[in-house]
Structures are given as C-alpha cells and as structure tokens.
Coordinates of C-alpha atoms in Angstrom, one line a residue:
X18 CA -197.2 130.1 25.6
X19 CA -197.5 127.3 23.0
X20 CA -198.7 128.7 19.7
X21 CA -200.7 126.6 17.2
X22 CA -199.1 128.4 14.3
X23 CA -195.4 128.6 13.3
X24 CA -193.4 131.1 11.2
X25 CA -190.7 129.3 9.3
X26 CA -188.1 132.1 9.5
X27 CA -185.4 130.9 11.9
X28 CA -185.9 128.6 14.9
X29 CA -189.6 127.7 14.7
X30 CA -189.7 126.8 18.4
X31 CA -188.9 130.4 19.5
X32 CA -189.8 132.7 16.6
X33 CA -193.1 133.7 18.3
X34 CA -191.5 134.6 21.6
X35 CA -191.5 138.1 22.9
X36 CA -193.3 139.6 20.0
X37 CA -195.3 142.8 20.2
X38 CA -199.1 142.2 19.6
X39 CA -200.7 145.2 17.9
X40 CA -204.5 145.4 18.0
X41 CA -205.2 148.6 16.0
X42 CA -203.5 151.3 14.0
X43 CA -203.9 155.0 13.2
X44 CA -201.9 157.1 10.8
X45 CA -198.2 156.3 11.5
X46 CA -198.9 154.5 14.8
X47 CA -199.8 151.0 15.9
X48 CA -201.2 150.3 19.4
X49 CA -201.0 147.2 21.7
X50 CA -203.6 145.9 24.0
X51 CA -202.5 148.3 26.7
X52 CA -203.0 151.2 24.2
X53 CA -199.3 151.9 24.2
X54 CA -198.4 153.7 21.0
X55 CA -195.6 152.8 18.7
X56 CA -194.5 154.9 15.7
X57 CA -194.1 152.4 12.8
X58 CA -190.8 153.3 11.0
X59 CA -191.0 149.9 9.3
X60 CA -194.2 150.8 7.3
X61 CA -195.4 147.3 8.1
X62 CA -192.3 145.6 6.5
X63 CA -192.3 148.3 3.7
X64 CA -195.9 147.5 2.7
X65 CA -197.9 150.3 4.4
X66 CA -196.4 153.2 2.3
X67 CA -199.4 155.5 3.0
X68 CA -199.6 154.7 6.7
X69 CA -202.8 153.5 8.5
X70 CA -205.1 156.1 7.0
X71 CA -208.8 156.1 7.7
X72 CA -209.7 157.9 4.5
X73 CA -208.0 155.3 2.4
X74 CA -209.4 152.4 4.3
X75 CA -212.9 153.8 4.2
X76 CA -212.9 153.9 0.4
X77 CA -211.4 150.4 0.1
X78 CA -214.0 149.1 2.6
X79 CA -216.8 150.7 0.6
X80 CA -215.6 149.1 -2.6
X81 CA -215.1 145.7 -1.0
X82 CA -218.6 145.9 0.5
X83 CA -220.0 146.6 -3.0
X84 CA -218.3 143.6 -4.3
X85 CA -219.5 141.4 -1.4
X86 CA -223.0 142.5 -2.2
X87 CA -222.7 140.7 -5.5
X88 CA -221.7 137.5 -3.8
X89 CA -218.9 137.2 -6.3
X90 CA -215.6 137.4 -4.4
X91 CA -213.7 134.8 -6.4
X92 CA -213.2 134.1 -10.1
X93 CA -210.8 131.7 -11.8
X94 CA -209.0 134.2 -14.0
X95 CA -207.8 131.3 -16.1
X96 CA -211.4 130.6 -17.2
X97 CA -213.3 133.9 -16.9
X98 CA -213.0 137.6 -17.6
X99 CA -214.1 140.4 -15.3
X100 CA -214.1 144.2 -15.9
X101 CA -211.9 144.7 -12.9
X102 CA -209.0 142.8 -14.6
X103 CA -208.9 145.2 -17.5
X104 CA -209.7 148.4 -15.6
X105 CA -206.9 148.1 -13.2
X106 CA -204.3 146.7 -15.6
X107 CA -204.8 149.5 -18.0
X108 CA -204.6 152.1 -15.3
X109 CA -201.5 150.6 -13.7
X110 CA -199.6 150.3 -17.0
X111 CA -200.2 153.9 -17.7
X112 CA -199.3 154.9 -14.2
X113 CA -196.0 153.0 -14.4
X114 CA -195.0 154.5 -17.8
X115 CA -197.0 157.3 -19.5
X116 CA -195.1 156.6 -22.7
X117 CA -196.8 153.3 -23.2
X118 CA -193.8 151.0 -23.0
X119 CA -195.9 148.6 -20.8
X120 CA -199.3 147.5 -22.0
X121 CA -199.6 144.0 -20.5
X122 CA -199.1 142.5 -17.0
X123 CA -199.6 139.2 -15.2
X124 CA -201.3 139.2 -11.8
X125 CA -199.5 137.5 -8.9
X126 CA -200.0 137.2 -5.1
X127 CA -196.7 138.4 -3.8
X128 CA -193.2 139.6 -4.6
X129 CA -191.9 136.1 -4.2
X130 CA -194.3 134.9 -6.9
X131 CA -193.3 137.7 -9.1
X132 CA -189.7 136.4 -9.0
X133 CA -190.8 132.9 -9.9
X134 CA -192.7 134.2 -12.9
X135 CA -190.0 136.5 -14.1
X136 CA -187.4 133.7 -14.0
X137 CA -189.7 131.5 -16.0
X138 CA -190.3 134.1 -18.7
X139 CA -186.7 135.1 -19.0
X140 CA -185.6 131.5 -19.6
X141 CA -188.4 131.0 -22.0
X142 CA -187.5 133.8 -24.3
X143 CA -183.7 133.3 -24.2
X144 CA -183.3 129.5 -24.4
X145 CA -179.7 129.5 -25.7
X146 CA -178.3 131.5 -22.8
X147 CA -178.9 129.7 -19.5
X148 CA -177.3 131.9 -16.7
X149 CA -179.2 134.5 -14.6
X150 CA -177.2 137.3 -13.1
X151 CA -178.0 138.7 -9.7
X152 CA -176.4 140.8 -7.0
X153 CA -174.7 138.8 -4.1
X154 CA -176.6 140.8 -1.5
X155 CA -179.9 141.1 -3.4
X156 CA -183.2 139.7 -2.0
X157 CA -186.0 138.4 -4.2
X158 CA -188.2 136.2 -1.9
X159 CA -188.4 132.8 -0.4
X160 CA -190.0 130.6 -3.1
X161 CA -187.7 128.2 -5.0
X162 CA -186.7 130.7 -7.6
X163 CA -186.5 133.6 -5.3
X164 CA -184.4 131.5 -2.8
X165 CA -182.1 130.5 -5.7
X166 CA -181.5 134.0 -6.9
X167 CA -181.4 135.8 -3.6
X168 CA -177.6 136.2 -3.0
X169 CA -178.3 137.6 0.5
X170 CA -179.6 134.3 1.8
X171 CA -177.4 131.7 0.0
X172 CA -175.8 130.5 3.3
X173 CA -179.1 130.3 5.2
X174 CA -180.8 128.3 2.4
X175 CA -178.0 125.9 1.7
X176 CA -180.1 123.2 3.5
X177 CA -182.5 123.3 0.4
X178 CA -179.8 122.5 -2.1
X179 CA -179.9 121.7 -4.9
X180 CA -181.6 125.0 -5.8
X181 CA -182.2 126.3 -9.3
X182 CA -179.0 126.0 -11.3
X183 CA -177.2 128.5 -13.4
X184 CA -177.5 131.5 -11.0
X185 CA -174.4 133.7 -10.9
X186 CA -173.9 136.3 -8.2
X187 CA -171.9 139.5 -8.7
X188 CA -170.9 142.0 -6.0
X189 CA -173.1 145.1 -5.8
X190 CA -170.6 147.9 -6.7
X191 CA -170.0 150.4 -3.9
X192 CA -167.6 152.7 -5.7
X193 CA -166.7 153.8 -9.2
X194 CA -163.9 151.3 -9.6
X195 CA -166.2 148.4 -8.7
X196 CA -168.8 149.7 -11.1
X197 CA -166.4 149.7 -14.0
X198 CA -165.0 146.3 -13.0
X199 CA -168.5 144.8 -13.1
X200 CA -169.4 146.4 -16.4
X201 CA -166.2 145.0 -17.9
X202 CA -166.9 141.6 -16.6
X203 CA -170.4 141.5 -18.0
X204 CA -169.2 142.8 -21.4
X205 CA -166.7 139.9 -21.5
X206 CA -169.1 137.2 -20.5
X207 CA -172.4 138.6 -21.9
X208 CA -173.0 135.5 -24.2
X209 CA -173.6 133.4 -21.1
X210 CA -176.5 135.3 -19.6
X211 CA -180.2 135.1 -20.3
X212 CA -181.3 137.7 -17.7
X213 CA -180.3 139.9 -14.9
X214 CA -182.6 140.4 -12.0
X215 CA -181.9 143.7 -10.3
X216 CA -183.0 145.1 -7.0
X217 CA -182.1 148.7 -7.8
X218 CA -181.7 149.6 -4.1
X219 CA -180.7 146.7 -1.9
X220 CA -183.3 147.1 0.7
X221 CA -182.9 144.0 2.8
X222 CA -179.1 144.3 2.7
X223 CA -179.3 147.7 4.3
X224 CA -180.3 150.3 1.6
X225 CA -177.2 149.9 -0.6
X226 CA -177.3 152.5 -3.3
X227 CA -175.3 152.7 -6.6
X228 CA -175.0 155.7 -8.9
X229 CA -177.6 156.5 -11.5
X230 CA -174.8 156.7 -14.0
X231 CA -173.8 153.1 -13.3
X232 CA -177.3 151.9 -13.5
X233 CA -177.7 153.6 -16.9
X234 CA -174.5 152.0 -18.2
X235 CA -175.6 148.6 -16.9
X236 CA -179.0 148.9 -18.5
X237 CA -177.4 149.9 -21.9
X238 CA -175.0 147.0 -21.7
X239 CA -177.6 144.4 -20.9
X240 CA -179.9 145.7 -23.7
X241 CA -177.1 145.7 -26.3
X242 CA -176.5 142.1 -25.5
X243 CA -180.1 140.9 -25.4
X244 CA -180.0 140.1 -21.7
X245 CA -183.5 140.4 -20.2
X246 CA -183.7 143.1 -17.5
X247 CA -185.9 142.3 -14.6
X248 CA -186.4 145.1 -12.1
X249 CA -187.5 144.0 -8.7
X250 CA -189.3 147.1 -7.5
X251 CA -191.3 145.3 -4.8
X252 CA -189.7 147.4 -2.1
X253 CA -188.7 150.5 -4.2
X254 CA -191.9 151.0 -6.1
X255 CA -194.8 153.4 -5.4
X256 CA -192.7 156.5 -4.4
X257 CA -190.5 154.7 -1.9
X258 CA -187.3 156.2 -3.5
X259 CA -188.9 159.7 -4.2
X260 CA -190.2 158.9 -7.6
X261 CA -193.1 156.7 -8.6
X262 CA -190.6 153.9 -9.4
X263 CA -186.8 153.8 -9.2
X264 CA -186.4 153.2 -12.9
X265 CA -187.9 156.7 -13.5
X266 CA -184.4 158.0 -12.5
X267 CA -182.9 156.1 -15.4
X268 CA -182.8 156.4 -19.2
X269 CA -183.9 152.9 -20.0
X270 CA -187.0 150.7 -19.5
X271 CA -186.7 147.3 -17.8
X272 CA -188.1 144.3 -19.7
X273 CA -190.1 143.2 -16.6
X274 CA -191.0 145.1 -13.5
X275 CA -192.0 143.1 -10.3
X276 CA -194.4 145.0 -8.0
X277 CA -196.1 144.2 -4.7
X278 CA -195.9 145.6 -1.1
X279 CA -197.0 149.2 -1.6
X280 CA -199.1 148.3 -4.5
X281 CA -202.2 148.2 -2.2
X282 CA -200.7 149.4 1.1
X283 CA -200.5 145.9 2.4
X284 CA -204.3 145.4 2.6
X285 CA -204.3 142.0 0.9
X286 CA -201.8 139.6 -0.8
X287 CA -201.3 141.1 -4.2
X288 CA -198.6 141.6 -6.9
X289 CA -198.0 141.9 -10.6
X290 CA -195.3 141.6 -13.2
X291 CA -195.4 144.2 -15.9
X292 CA -194.1 143.2 -19.4
X293 CA -192.5 145.6 -21.8
X294 CA -194.0 145.7 -25.3
X295 CA -190.7 144.3 -26.7
X296 CA -190.8 141.4 -24.3
X297 CA -194.5 140.7 -25.1
X298 CA -193.6 140.4 -28.8
X299 CA -191.0 137.8 -28.0
X300 CA -193.6 135.8 -26.0
X301 CA -196.2 135.8 -28.8
X302 CA -195.4 132.4 -30.2
X303 CA -194.6 130.8 -26.8
X304 CA -196.8 128.5 -24.7
X305 CA -196.7 129.9 -21.2
X306 CA -197.3 128.0 -18.0
X307 CA -197.8 129.9 -14.8
X308 CA -201.0 130.0 -12.7
X309 CA -202.1 130.3 -9.1
X310 CA -205.6 129.8 -7.9
X311 CA -205.7 133.4 -6.4
X312 CA -204.0 135.2 -9.3
X313 CA -206.2 138.3 -10.0
X314 CA -208.2 137.9 -6.8
X315 CA -211.1 140.4 -7.2
X316 CA -210.8 141.8 -3.7
X317 CA -207.0 142.1 -4.1
X318 CA -207.5 144.1 -7.4
X319 CA -210.1 146.4 -5.7
X320 CA -207.6 147.1 -2.9
X321 CA -204.9 147.9 -5.4
X322 CA -207.1 149.9 -7.6
X323 CA -208.3 152.2 -4.8
X324 CA -204.8 152.5 -3.5
X325 CA -203.6 153.6 -6.9
X326 CA -206.4 156.1 -7.1
X327 CA -205.2 157.5 -3.7
X328 CA -201.7 157.7 -4.9
X329 CA -202.7 159.6 -8.0
X330 CA -205.1 162.0 -6.2
X331 CA -202.5 162.9 -3.6
X332 CA -199.3 162.6 -5.6
X333 CA -198.0 166.1 -5.1
X334 CA -198.6 165.9 -1.3
X335 CA -197.0 162.5 -1.2
X336 CA -193.9 163.7 -3.0
X337 CA -193.6 166.8 -0.9
X338 CA -194.0 164.7 2.3
X339 CA -191.2 162.3 1.2
X340 CA -188.9 165.2 0.4
X341 CA -189.6 166.7 3.8
X342 CA -189.1 163.5 5.7
X343 CA -185.9 162.8 3.9
X344 CA -184.5 166.2 4.8
X345 CA -185.6 166.0 8.5
X346 CA -184.1 162.5 9.0
X347 CA -180.8 163.2 7.3
X348 CA -180.4 166.5 9.1
X349 CA -181.4 165.2 12.5
X350 CA -179.0 162.2 12.4
X351 CA -176.2 164.4 11.0
X352 CA -176.7 166.8 13.9
X353 CA -176.0 163.9 16.3
X354 CA -173.0 162.6 14.2
X355 CA -174.9 159.5 13.2
X356 CA -173.9 158.3 9.7
X357 CA -176.9 157.5 7.5
X358 CA -177.4 156.5 3.9
X359 CA -180.7 156.6 2.1
X360 CA -183.0 157.8 -0.7
X361 CA -186.6 159.0 -0.6
X362 CA -188.1 157.2 2.4
X363 CA -185.5 154.5 2.7
X364 CA -182.7 154.9 5.3
X365 CA -180.0 152.8 7.0
X366 CA -177.8 153.4 10.0
X367 CA -174.7 151.2 10.2
X368 CA -174.1 149.5 13.5
X369 CA -171.8 146.5 12.7
X370 CA -172.1 145.1 16.2
X371 CA -174.7 142.3 16.4
X372 CA -175.1 142.4 20.2
X373 CA -175.4 146.1 20.2
X374 CA -177.9 146.0 17.3
X375 CA -180.3 143.8 19.2
X376 CA -180.0 146.0 22.3
X377 CA -180.8 149.1 20.2
X378 CA -183.8 147.4 18.6
X379 CA -185.2 146.4 22.0
X380 CA -184.5 149.8 23.6
X381 CA -186.2 151.6 20.7
X382 CA -189.3 149.4 21.0
X383 CA -189.5 150.1 24.7
X384 CA -189.4 153.8 23.7
X385 CA -192.3 153.2 21.3
X386 CA -190.2 153.3 18.1
X387 CA -190.4 150.4 15.7
X388 CA -187.4 150.0 13.3
X389 CA -186.2 147.1 11.2
X390 CA -182.7 145.6 11.0
X391 CA -180.5 144.3 8.3
X392 CA -177.9 141.7 8.9
X393 CA -175.5 140.7 6.2
X394 CA -172.9 139.4 8.6
X395 CA -171.4 140.1 12.0
X396 CA -169.4 142.9 10.3
X397 CA -172.2 144.3 8.2
X398 CA -175.5 145.1 10.0
X399 CA -177.6 147.9 11.2
X400 CA -181.0 149.7 11.4
X401 CA -183.3 150.4 8.5
X402 CA -185.9 153.2 8.7
X403 CA -188.8 153.1 6.2
X404 CA -191.4 155.6 7.5
X405 CA -194.8 155.9 5.8
X406 CA -195.2 159.0 3.7
X407 CA -197.7 160.7 5.9
X408 CA -195.5 160.4 9.0
X409 CA -195.6 163.8 10.8
X410 CA -192.3 165.5 10.0
X411 CA -192.5 167.6 13.3
X412 CA -192.9 164.4 15.4
X413 CA -190.1 162.7 13.5
X414 CA -187.7 165.3 14.7
X415 CA -188.1 164.1 18.3
X416 CA -188.1 160.5 17.2
X417 CA -184.8 160.9 15.4
X418 CA -183.3 162.5 18.5
X419 CA -184.3 159.4 20.5
X420 CA -182.9 157.1 17.9
X421 CA -179.6 158.9 17.9
X422 CA -179.5 158.8 21.7
X423 CA -180.1 155.1 21.8
X424 CA -177.6 154.3 19.0
X425 CA -174.9 156.3 20.8
X426 CA -175.7 154.5 24.1
X427 CA -175.0 151.1 22.7
X428 CA -172.9 151.3 19.5

C-alpha cells in the first residue's frame, strides 16, 4: 500500500510497512481490527504510564467537553492569561518538589522542545563557558538542539552537520572505576562547561543505570563549579523509576527538569521545563526568546491537570503496583536464567544479536506481546520492557514466561 504520510525515522519508503494497526485499547491492552489482543509492554513508547484506563479518560473527556462548551480551545499564551495556566503550574511545581525549590515553569509541546529550551537557557545564564556536557549514549530528542546533544544518535544524524557546536560527550559510567574517572575529568575541566544535560537512566540506550552515590557526587561537583544541571526526566518522570521523579533518590535539586510523556498519559502533545528558584534569579535581568504557537495549549493543560490529579489520588496504589511488577518481572526472568537490569517499571534484556533481536520482537508480537528494542550497536542491543503501572501482576507472570521462552529460542 502507498501511504500519503511518511515517518522520517529511517527509510521513509518502507517505514510504514508491516506495522500493527490498533483500533482501540483497554487497560494494559491494545486491539487490532480483528480484535486480537496485545499486551502493551511499551506503555505507548513510555507515554501511557497509567495504561488505557476508562476512569482516567472519562474525567479528561468531561473536562475537555466543558472547555469546548466555552468555544475557547486556543489562546496565545504570549498575549493572554488564563486561570488554567496558573492552576496547573502551581500544582505541578508543588508535586515535583514539596520543599518549594521550583516555583516557575515554561510550557512546551514535547520532550524535544524541552531540550531546545533548556539548552538556550543554560547558555544564556552562563555566557563565559560555552561547552555543554552530555552522556555519549544519552537521548534528548530530534530537534536541532536535541539532535546535537543526543550522543546515542551522533552517527545517524551526521548528515545534518554542522549541528550545534560545543557539545562534549562523556561515557556513561558502568562501574565504580569509570565513575571516579569521570568525576576527576570534570573536576579538571570544569571551567569549560556551562551545563550538563543528564538522562538519569539511559532509557533509549537500554535502561543503563549508575549508582545513586555517583549521581550525588556528580551533582555536588557540578553545583560547586556553577555548571547548570538539566535533568531530562521525560522518560523517568511520574513514577517510572519507583519514585515521583528520579531526582527524589538524590540529595541535590537540578536547575532545570524536562518533563513530558507520562505528564498527561500521552493524551495530547505536552511538556514543561521546571526552573529552580536559583536559576530563575539568574534569569531576572535576561531577555528570553522562546515561543511556540501551541505552548500552554489549553486542552493539553487540562489533560495534564487531570492526569496529575489521578496520580495524586492513586499514588499509594501506583507505587505498590510498580513495586509488585518490579518483583514479578525480575523473579520471573531470573527463574528462567534471563539476565535483566531495571528500576521501577523500566527493564532491559540484553540480546546483542541484531538478527535474533528482530526475530524475537516479531515472535513476541505474534504471541500478542509488544516490547520495544534498544540498539546502540551490533554488539549492544536488546529488549526494553516498560509496562504501565496498572498491568495485572498475575497476568504478567505468564507473559514473562513467554518472553523467556522466545528469548531462549532465538538468542
């Protein structure tokens, strides 16, 4: 079939071929036109944290309908104020940090846009230091700034050179020796850097995890040397790692926090960058320049606001579910001698065989199990599992058995 739309991720002539076509969803499942059921262990590319829940969507639908009844679905946030802007921003800032370290935010439409904004702001407040640090397997989006600072995609995006200059990539440490080596390097070269953008868990690279002790040392070092800390919690935010946000495991507060994906359960394009009070003070005398027509989209804010209400109302249940799913998945894979790394509801299974990996993905889809894959190189690849928080833990036991069986069959 010839499609009239293209997806510019790979070969645009074939990217639409052989894709599953879901037509509805329910809880942790999506269904195709034949009513075949698939358990979504991708959480809709890590957006649908709460699953496809009728009770959440009914509330959002009602609030959207109320807004539609006013005939006011769009406002230019650059020119107008609306109560929704303040109501949600105040609530989100408190939710992110009860101690009040964040009292202002800037609305965006995506995680990629969050990166663009964060890079602009970090350069603006630290004009004498020009370099931005990032991890060589980090991922921060596909806009120009995100593309420039995403170490994971540097080879793929070479065709767009020259990208933004003054980006320096460092290896994500995978042991104590590498951690100390990186800290020493930054200490010796700190005067060169304006900012470091950090994906605290490398999601797209295959759920790479460093120690909390290292992250705390890194944060302390960056703050001591006035290097702006940008935390990209687009994937890790809203309980994905077992806490509201990954930085809640740590003893420092990032200067900026990028949020999207689970912010509204994937209902509409939406995101935000939270600014620390210290950073806001540095921006007071600056003239800022960042705006998109849909920033602060009223319907987007409503979807995020009602999702946040849902998180807060059901927080204890959500945390308990995540803990249970974590235990079941780790135990189930261990019983079948399948190595797995993970935290909260983020997991990765190493395959390191590209041809086998594709066969595994296809076989699991045929069995009604949707997983995602990471591919850093032909020697570093595998499956990622990111179930929604309301995935039935009893059902997941059987699903994990199927995953283990398929992996053993091909890997």
